[in-house]
Coordinates of C-alpha atoms in Angstrom, one line a residue:
Chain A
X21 CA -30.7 11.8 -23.3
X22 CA -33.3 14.8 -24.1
X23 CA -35.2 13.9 -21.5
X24 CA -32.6 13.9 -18.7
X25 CA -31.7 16.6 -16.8
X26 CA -28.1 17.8 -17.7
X27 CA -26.6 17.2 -14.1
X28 CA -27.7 13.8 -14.0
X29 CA -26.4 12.3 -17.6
X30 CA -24.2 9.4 -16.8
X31 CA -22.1 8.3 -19.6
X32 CA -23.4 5.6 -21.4
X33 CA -22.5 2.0 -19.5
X34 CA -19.5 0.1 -20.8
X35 CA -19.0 -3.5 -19.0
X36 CA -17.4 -2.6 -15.7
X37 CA -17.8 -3.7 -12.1
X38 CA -21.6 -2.3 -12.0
X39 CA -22.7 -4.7 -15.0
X40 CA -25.3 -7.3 -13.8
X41 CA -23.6 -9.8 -17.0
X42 CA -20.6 -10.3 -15.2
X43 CA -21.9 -10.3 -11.7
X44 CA -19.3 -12.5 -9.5
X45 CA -16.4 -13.1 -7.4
X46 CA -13.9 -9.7 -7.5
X47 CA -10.8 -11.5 -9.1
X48 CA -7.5 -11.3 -6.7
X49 CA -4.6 -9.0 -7.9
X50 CA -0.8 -9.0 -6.4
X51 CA 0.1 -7.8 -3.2
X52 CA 2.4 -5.8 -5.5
X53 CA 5.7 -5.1 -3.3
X54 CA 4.7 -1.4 -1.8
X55 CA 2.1 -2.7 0.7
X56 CA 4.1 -2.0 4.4
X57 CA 2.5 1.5 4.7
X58 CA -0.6 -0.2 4.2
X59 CA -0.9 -3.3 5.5
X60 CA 1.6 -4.4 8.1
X61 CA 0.9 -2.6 11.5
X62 CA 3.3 -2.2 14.7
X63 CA 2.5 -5.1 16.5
X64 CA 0.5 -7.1 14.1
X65 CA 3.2 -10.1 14.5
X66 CA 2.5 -10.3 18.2
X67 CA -1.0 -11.7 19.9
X68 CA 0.6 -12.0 22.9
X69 CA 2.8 -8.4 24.1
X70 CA 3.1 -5.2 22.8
X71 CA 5.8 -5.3 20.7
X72 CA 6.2 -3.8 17.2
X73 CA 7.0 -6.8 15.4
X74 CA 5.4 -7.7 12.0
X75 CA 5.8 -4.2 10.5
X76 CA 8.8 -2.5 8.5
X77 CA 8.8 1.4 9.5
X78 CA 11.8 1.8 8.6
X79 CA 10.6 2.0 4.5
X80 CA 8.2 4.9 4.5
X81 CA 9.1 8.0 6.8
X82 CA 7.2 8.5 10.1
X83 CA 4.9 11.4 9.1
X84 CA 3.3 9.1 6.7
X85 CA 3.0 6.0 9.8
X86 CA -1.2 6.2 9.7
X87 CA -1.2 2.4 11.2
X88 CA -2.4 1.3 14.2
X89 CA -0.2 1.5 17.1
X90 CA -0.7 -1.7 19.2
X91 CA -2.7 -1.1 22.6
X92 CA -1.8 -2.3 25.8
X93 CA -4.0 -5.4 26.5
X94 CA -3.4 -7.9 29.1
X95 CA -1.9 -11.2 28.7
X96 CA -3.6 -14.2 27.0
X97 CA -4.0 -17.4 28.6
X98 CA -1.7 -20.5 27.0
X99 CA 1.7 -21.5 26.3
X100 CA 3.6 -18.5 24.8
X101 CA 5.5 -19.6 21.6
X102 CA 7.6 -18.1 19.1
X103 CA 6.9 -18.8 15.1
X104 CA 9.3 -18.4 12.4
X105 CA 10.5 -19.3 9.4
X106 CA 12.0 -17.9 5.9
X107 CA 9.7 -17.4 2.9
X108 CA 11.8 -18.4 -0.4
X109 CA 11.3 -18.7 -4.1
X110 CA 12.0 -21.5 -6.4
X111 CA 15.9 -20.7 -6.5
X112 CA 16.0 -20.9 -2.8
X113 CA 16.2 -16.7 -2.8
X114 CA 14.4 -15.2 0.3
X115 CA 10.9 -13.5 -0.3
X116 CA 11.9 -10.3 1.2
X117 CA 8.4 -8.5 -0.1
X118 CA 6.2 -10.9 1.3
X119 CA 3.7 -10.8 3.9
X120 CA 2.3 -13.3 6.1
X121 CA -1.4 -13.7 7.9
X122 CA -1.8 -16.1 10.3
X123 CA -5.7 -17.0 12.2
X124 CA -6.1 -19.7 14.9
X125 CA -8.2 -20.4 17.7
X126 CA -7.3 -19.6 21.8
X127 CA -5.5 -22.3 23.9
X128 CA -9.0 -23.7 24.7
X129 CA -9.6 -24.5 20.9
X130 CA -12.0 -21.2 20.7
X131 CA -12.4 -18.8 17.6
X132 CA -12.5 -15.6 18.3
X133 CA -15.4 -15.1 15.4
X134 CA -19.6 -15.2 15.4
X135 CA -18.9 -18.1 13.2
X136 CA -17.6 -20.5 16.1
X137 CA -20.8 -21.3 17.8
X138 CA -19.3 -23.0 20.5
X139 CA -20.1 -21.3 23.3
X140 CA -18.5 -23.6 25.9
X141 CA -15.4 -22.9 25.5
X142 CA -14.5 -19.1 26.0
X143 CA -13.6 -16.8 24.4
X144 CA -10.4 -15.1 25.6
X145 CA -10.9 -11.7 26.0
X146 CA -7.1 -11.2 25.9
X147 CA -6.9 -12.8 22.3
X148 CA -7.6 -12.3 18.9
X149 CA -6.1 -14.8 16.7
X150 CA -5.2 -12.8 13.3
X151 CA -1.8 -11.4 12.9
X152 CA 0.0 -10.1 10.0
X153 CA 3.6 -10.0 9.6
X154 CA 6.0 -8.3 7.2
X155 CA 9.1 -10.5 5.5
X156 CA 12.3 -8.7 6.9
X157 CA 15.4 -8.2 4.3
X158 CA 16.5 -11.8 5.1
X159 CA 12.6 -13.2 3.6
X160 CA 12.3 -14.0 7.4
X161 CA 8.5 -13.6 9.1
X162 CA 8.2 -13.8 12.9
X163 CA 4.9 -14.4 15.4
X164 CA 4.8 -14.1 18.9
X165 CA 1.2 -15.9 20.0
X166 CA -0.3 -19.1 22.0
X167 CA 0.3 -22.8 21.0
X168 CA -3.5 -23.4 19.7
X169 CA -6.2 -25.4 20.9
X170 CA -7.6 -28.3 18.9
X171 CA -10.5 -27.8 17.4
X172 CA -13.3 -30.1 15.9
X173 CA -12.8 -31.1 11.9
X174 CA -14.8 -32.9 9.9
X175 CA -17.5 -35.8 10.6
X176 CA -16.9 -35.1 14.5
X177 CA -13.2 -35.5 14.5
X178 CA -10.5 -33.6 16.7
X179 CA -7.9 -31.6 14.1
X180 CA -4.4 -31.6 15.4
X181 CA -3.5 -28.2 16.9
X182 CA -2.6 -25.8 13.7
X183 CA -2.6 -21.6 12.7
X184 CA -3.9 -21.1 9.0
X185 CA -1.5 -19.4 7.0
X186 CA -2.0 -16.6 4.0
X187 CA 0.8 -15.5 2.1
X188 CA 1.0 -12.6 -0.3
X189 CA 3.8 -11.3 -2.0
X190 CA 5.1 -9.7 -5.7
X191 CA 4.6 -12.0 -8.3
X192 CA 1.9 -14.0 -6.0
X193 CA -1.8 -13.6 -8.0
X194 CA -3.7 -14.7 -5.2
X195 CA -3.4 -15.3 -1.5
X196 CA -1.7 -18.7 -1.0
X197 CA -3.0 -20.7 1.4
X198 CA -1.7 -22.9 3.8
X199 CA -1.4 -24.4 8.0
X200 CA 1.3 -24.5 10.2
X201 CA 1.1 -27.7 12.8
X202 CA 3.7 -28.3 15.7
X203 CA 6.1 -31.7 15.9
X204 CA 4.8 -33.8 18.2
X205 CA 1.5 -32.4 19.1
X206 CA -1.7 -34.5 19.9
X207 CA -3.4 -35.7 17.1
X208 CA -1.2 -34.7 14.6
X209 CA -1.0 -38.8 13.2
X210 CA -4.1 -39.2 12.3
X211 CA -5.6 -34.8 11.6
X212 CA -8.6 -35.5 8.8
X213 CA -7.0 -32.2 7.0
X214 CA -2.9 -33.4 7.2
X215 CA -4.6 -37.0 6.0
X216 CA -5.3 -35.6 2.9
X217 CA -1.5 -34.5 1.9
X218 CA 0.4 -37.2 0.4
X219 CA 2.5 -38.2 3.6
X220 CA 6.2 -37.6 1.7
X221 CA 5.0 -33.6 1.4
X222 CA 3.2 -33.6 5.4
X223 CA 6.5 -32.6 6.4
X224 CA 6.1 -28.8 4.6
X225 CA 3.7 -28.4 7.0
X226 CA 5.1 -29.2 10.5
X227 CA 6.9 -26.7 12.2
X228 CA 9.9 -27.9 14.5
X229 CA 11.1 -27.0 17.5
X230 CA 14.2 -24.7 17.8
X231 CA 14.9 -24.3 21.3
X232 CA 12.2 -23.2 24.0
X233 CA 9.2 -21.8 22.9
X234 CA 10.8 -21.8 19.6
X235 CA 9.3 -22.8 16.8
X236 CA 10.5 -23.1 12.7
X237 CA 8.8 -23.7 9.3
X238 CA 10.0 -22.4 6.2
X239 CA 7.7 -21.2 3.6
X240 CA 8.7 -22.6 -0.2
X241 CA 7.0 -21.1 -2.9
X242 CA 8.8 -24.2 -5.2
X243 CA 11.8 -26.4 -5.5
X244 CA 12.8 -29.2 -3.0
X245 CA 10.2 -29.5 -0.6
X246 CA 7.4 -26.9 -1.9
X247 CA 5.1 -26.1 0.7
X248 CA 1.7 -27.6 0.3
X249 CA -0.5 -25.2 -0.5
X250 CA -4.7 -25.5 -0.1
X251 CA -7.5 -24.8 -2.5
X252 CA -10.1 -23.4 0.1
Chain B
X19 CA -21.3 -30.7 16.4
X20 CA -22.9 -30.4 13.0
X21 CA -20.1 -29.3 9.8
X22 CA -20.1 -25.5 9.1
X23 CA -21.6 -25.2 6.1
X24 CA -18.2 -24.2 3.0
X25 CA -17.6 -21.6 1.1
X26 CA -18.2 -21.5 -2.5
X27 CA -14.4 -22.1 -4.5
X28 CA -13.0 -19.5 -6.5
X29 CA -15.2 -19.0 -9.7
X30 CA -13.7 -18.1 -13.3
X31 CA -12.3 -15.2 -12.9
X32 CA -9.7 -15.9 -10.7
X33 CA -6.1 -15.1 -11.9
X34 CA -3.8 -18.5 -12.7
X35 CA -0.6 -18.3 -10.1
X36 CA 1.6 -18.6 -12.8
X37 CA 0.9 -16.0 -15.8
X38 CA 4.7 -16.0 -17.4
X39 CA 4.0 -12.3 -18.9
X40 CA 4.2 -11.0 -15.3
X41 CA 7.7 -12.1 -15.1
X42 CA 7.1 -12.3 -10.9
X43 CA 4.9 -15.5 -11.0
X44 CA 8.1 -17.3 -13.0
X45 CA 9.9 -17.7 -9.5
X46 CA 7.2 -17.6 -7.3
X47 CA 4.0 -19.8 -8.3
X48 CA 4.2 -22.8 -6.2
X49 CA 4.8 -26.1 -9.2
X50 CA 2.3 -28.4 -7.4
X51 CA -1.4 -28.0 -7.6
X52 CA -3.5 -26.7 -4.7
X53 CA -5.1 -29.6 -2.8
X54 CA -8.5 -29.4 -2.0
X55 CA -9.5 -29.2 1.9
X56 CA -12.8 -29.3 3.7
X57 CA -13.9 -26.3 5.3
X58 CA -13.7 -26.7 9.1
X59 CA -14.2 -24.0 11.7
X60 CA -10.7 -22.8 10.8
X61 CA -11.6 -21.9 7.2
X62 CA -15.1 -20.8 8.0
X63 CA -14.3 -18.5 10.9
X64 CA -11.9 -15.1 11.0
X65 CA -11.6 -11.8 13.4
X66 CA -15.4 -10.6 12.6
X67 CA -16.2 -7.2 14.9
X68 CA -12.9 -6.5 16.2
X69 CA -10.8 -4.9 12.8
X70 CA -10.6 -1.4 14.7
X71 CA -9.0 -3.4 17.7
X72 CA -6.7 -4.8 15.1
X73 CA -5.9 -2.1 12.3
X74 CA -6.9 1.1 14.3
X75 CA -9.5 3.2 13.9
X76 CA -11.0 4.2 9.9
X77 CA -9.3 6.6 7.9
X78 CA -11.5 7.4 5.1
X79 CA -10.1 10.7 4.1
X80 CA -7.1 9.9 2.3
X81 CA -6.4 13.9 1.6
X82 CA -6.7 14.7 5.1
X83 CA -4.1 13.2 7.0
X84 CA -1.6 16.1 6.7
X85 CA -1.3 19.9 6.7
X86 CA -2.1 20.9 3.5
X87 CA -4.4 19.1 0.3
X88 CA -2.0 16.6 -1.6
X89 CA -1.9 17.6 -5.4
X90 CA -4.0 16.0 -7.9
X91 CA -7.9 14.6 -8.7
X92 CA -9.9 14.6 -6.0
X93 CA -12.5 11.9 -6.1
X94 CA -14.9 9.5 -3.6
X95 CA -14.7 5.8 -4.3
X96 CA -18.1 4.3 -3.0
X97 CA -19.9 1.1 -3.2
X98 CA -20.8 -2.3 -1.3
X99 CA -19.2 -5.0 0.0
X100 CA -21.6 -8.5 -1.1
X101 CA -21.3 -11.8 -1.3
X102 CA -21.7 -13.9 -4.8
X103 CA -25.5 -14.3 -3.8
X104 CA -25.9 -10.3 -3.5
X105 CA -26.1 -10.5 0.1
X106 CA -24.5 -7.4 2.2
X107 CA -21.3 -8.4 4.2
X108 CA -21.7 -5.8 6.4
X109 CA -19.0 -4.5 9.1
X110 CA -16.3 -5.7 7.4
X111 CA -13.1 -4.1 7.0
X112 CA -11.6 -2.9 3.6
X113 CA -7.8 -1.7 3.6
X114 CA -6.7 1.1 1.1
X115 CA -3.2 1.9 -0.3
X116 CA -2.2 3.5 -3.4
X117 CA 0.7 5.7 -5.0
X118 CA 0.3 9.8 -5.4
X119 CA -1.2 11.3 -8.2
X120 CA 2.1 11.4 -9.7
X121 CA 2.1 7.4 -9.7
X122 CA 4.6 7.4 -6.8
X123 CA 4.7 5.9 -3.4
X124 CA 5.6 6.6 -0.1
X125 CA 7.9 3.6 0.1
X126 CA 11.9 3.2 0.2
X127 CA 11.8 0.8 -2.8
X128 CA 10.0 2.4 -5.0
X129 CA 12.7 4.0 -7.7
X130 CA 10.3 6.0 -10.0
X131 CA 11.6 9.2 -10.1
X132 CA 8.3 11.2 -9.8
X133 CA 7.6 13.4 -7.0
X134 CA 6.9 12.6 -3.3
X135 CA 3.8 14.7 -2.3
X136 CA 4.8 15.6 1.5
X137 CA 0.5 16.3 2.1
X138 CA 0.2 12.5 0.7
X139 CA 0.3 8.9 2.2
X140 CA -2.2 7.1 0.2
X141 CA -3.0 4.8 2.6
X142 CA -6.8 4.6 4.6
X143 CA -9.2 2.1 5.7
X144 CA -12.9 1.8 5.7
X145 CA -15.4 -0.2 7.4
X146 CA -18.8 -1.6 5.9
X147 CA -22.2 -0.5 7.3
X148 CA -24.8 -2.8 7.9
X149 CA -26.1 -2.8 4.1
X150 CA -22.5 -3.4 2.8
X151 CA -22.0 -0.2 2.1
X152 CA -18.8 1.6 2.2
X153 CA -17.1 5.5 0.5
X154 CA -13.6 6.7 1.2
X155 CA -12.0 10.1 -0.4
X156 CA -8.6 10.2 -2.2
X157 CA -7.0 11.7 -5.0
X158 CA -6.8 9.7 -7.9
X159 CA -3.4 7.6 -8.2
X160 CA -1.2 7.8 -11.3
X161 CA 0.2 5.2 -13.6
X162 CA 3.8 4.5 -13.0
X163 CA 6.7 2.7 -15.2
X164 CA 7.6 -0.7 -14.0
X165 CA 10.5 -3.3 -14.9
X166 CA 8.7 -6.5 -16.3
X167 CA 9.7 -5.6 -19.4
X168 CA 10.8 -2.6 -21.7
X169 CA 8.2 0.5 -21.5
X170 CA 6.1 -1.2 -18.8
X171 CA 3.9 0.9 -17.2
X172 CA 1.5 -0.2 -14.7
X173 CA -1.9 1.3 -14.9
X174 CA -3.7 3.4 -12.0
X175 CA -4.9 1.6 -9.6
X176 CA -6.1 1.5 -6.0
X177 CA -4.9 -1.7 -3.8
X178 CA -8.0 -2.7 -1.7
X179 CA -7.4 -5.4 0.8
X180 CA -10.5 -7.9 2.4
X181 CA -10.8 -10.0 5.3
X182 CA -14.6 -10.4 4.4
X183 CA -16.2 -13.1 7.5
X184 CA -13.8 -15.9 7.4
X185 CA -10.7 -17.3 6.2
X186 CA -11.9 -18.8 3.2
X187 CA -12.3 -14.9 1.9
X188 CA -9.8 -13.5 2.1
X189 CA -9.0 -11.0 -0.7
X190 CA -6.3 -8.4 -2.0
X191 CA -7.3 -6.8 -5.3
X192 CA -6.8 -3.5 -7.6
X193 CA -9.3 -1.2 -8.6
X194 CA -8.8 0.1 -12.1
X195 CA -10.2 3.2 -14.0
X196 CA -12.9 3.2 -16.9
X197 CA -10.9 5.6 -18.7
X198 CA -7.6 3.7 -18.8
X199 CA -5.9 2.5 -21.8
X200 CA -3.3 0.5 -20.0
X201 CA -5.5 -2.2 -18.7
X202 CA -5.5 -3.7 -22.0
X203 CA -1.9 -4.3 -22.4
X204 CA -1.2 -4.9 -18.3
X205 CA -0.1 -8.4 -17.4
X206 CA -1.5 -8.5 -13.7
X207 CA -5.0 -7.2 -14.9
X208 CA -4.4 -9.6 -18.0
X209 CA -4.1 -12.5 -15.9
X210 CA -7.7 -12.0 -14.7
X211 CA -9.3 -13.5 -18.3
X212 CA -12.1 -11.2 -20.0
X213 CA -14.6 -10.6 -18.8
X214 CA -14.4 -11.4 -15.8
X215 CA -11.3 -8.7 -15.7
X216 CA -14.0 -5.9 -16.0
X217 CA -15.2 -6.6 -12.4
X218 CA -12.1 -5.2 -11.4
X219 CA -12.9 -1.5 -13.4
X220 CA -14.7 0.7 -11.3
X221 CA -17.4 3.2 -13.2
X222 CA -17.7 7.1 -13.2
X223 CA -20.6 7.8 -11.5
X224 CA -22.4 11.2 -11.9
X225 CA -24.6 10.8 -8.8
X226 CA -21.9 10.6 -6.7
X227 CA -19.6 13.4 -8.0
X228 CA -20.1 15.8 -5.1
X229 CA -20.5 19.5 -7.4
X230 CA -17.1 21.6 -6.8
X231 CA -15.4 18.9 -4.8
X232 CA -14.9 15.5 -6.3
X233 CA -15.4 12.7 -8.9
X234 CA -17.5 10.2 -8.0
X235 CA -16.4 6.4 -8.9
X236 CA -18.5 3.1 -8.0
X237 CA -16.7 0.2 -7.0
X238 CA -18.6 -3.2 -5.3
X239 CA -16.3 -5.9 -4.2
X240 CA -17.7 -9.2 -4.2
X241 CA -16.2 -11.9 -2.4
X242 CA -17.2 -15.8 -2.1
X243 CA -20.8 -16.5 -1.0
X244 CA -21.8 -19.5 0.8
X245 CA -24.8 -22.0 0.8
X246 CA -27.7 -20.8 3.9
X247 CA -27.5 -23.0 6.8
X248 CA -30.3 -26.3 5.6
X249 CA -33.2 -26.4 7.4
X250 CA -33.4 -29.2 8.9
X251 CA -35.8 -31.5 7.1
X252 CA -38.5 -33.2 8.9
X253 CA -41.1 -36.0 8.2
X254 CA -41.6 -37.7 5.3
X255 CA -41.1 -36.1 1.3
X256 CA -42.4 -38.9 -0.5

């Protein structure tokens, strides 16, 4: 220590994040169940309007709203559908600290990302693709977006249209993973990703229709008819 | 088309879903295992470039967002953003919330009965440059009691949410504090096994402790890396 000047002694090192020995993935940690003045943002539940859905204002006072605000943008090309569904626990209680992420490609089957190389099928300049959407006090989450293109899986096959799905909540260590598909949809009997779920638990993936434009999946974290959940 | 090339899976440090000493997990980790899924342009793609059109723009001054200084430490949390192979992930957003120095937060549920600061939110947002590298200023959070079991207290912490480039990385974590005895006896950080659960403590860093102003804490965040792209191989290898 002699040798170093006094204003630039560092305490010696203990094993922390800067240690080469344990260089690797940061672990995931819980959501915890404070997150909406963080996270959820006006709007962030609707890819298609201007709405405020997907955040929950009404738990932190307005001074402290530092959030974006969503921006007038025009309207996205596609069919305009509505996606809902409750989030419960194993007791059938609704998750009403969850929150839930949703990314999926444009009504041409186009990612909005540097990572899609495809670049003959646009890009609409009207649609992102990620949304984010609070659990209300009934455990209910709520999108307003496009049904989804297909896009290419595996081996040069066509998936099934589908939205990937993260949910986070209290009491959830890491982000669950999972994919919403639509009822009757094109490919949907023979998707390489829905083939690998045994076919009696395919069903906890499928969203049904409830009425026009209207679509519903419930999210089980356990109990009859647990959601299928992915290891990405 | 060719396959995008996956992700690497979680690695050893990742928490278990269920951990029955954080009583949450009981009712909440999904029974059945995870089933494994190739990564397809789904996984392998997210919103890359456009987080300010989604989140708004950065708000790396936590202590500046109202009318007077909120009470407490100042300090800078600075570091990078990599992936497992060390490589930069650069303009990547990183969301920031946290409670007040008192260990309370701006939200309707919380019940602890320390003070509201009116000059604190506790919530910011950052985005990488192109080395990975990324600093925000707040005031360092307290530890606050919690109800998992008697005399539960969590310790301080920082909640940092990732997107990094894709689906597949996706990542909410805490920051902890060198200096913090309540790690040790903390069931969320406990369900991250040792060592791997001292990736997730940040380090004092003198270098960074701007003289007069604030403390000066490292913190890198590093999410899954990802094979290159092969070359594609021509001719003959013998």
């Amino acid at each position: 220590m002699a040798d170093i000047a006094l204003e630039d002694r560092n305490p010696a090192a203990r094993q922390d994040n800067q240690d080469p020995a344990i260089f690797g993935q940061t672990p995931s940690q819980t959501v915890g169940p404070f997150f909406h003045y963080g996270l959820p943002w006006k709007g962030g539940a609707d890819l298609i309007g201007k709405s405020d859905m997907g955040a929950r204002p009404e738990l932190f006072g307005e001074d402290h709203y530092v959030l974006n605000l969503s921006a007038p943008t025009g309207t996205p090309t596609g069919e305009a559908i509505e996606l809902a569904g409750i989030v419960c626990d194993h007791d059938g209680e609704p998750v009403v600290d969850a929150m839930v992420e949703i990314w999926q490609a444009n009504a041409a089957g186009r990612y909005r990302s540097a990572d899609d190389p495809r670049d003959d099928i646009a890009i609409d300049p009207h649609f992102v693709g990620f949304g984010r959407s609070s659990t209300s006090e009934a455990g209910e989450f709520r999108f307003r977006t496009v049904m989804p293109g297909r896009v290419p899986g595996p081996g040069g096959s066509l998936q099934a249209p589908h939205i990937a799905v993260s949910l986070f909540a209290r009491g959830v260590l890491r982000r669950l993973a999972t994919r919403i598909y639509f009822a009757g949809s094109d490919g949907l009997a023979d998707d390489p990703v829905l083939a690998l779920v045994p076919a009696e638990r395919r069903d906890t993936l499928i969203a049904r229709r409830d009425g026009e434009g209207v679509w519903r999946l419930d999210l089980r974290l356990g109990g009859e008819g647990e959601t299928v959940f992915f290891d990405l | 088309m060719t396959d995008p090339v996956p992700y690497r899976p979680l690695d050893a440090g990742a928490p278990p879903l269920l951990f029955p000493e954080y009583g949450s997990t009981r009712l909440r980790a999904p029974h059945q295992p995870p089933i494994a899924i190739p990564h397809t342009l789904t996984e392998t793609t997210g919103p890359t470039g456009c987080w300010d059109r989604l989140m708004g723009p950065a708000a790396a001054d936590l202590t500046a967002q109202h009318k007077g200084e909120p009470i407490g430490q100042r300090i800078t949390v600075s570091g990078r953003v990599l992936d497992e192979d060390n490589r930069p992930v650069s303009d990547t957003v990183i969301e920031i919330w946290q409670a007040n120095a008192a260990g309370r937060y701006i939200h309707a549920k919380d019940g602890w009965g320390a003070p509201l600061d009116p000059n604190f939110t506790g919530a910011g947002r950052v985005v990488t440059d192109a080395q990975g590298r990324y600093s925000f200023t707040t005031i360092r959070p307290g530890a606050y009691p919690w109800g998992n079991h008697k005399n539960a207290w969590r310790p301080s912490h920082i909640h940092l949410s990732l997107l990094g480039p894709a689906f597949a990385t996706r990542l909410v974590t805490q920051m902890y504090f060198p200096d913090d005895p309540l790690i040790e006896i903390d069931p969320i950080a406990n369900a991250v096994p040792m060592p791997y659960r001292q990736r997730m403590v940040s380090r004092f860093d003198i270098a960074t402790t701007q003289p007069n102003h604030a403390l000066g804490y490292l913190f890198d965040v590093v999410l899954k890396g990802r094979d290159q792209t092969p070359f594609e191989e021509g001719g003959d290898h013998g």
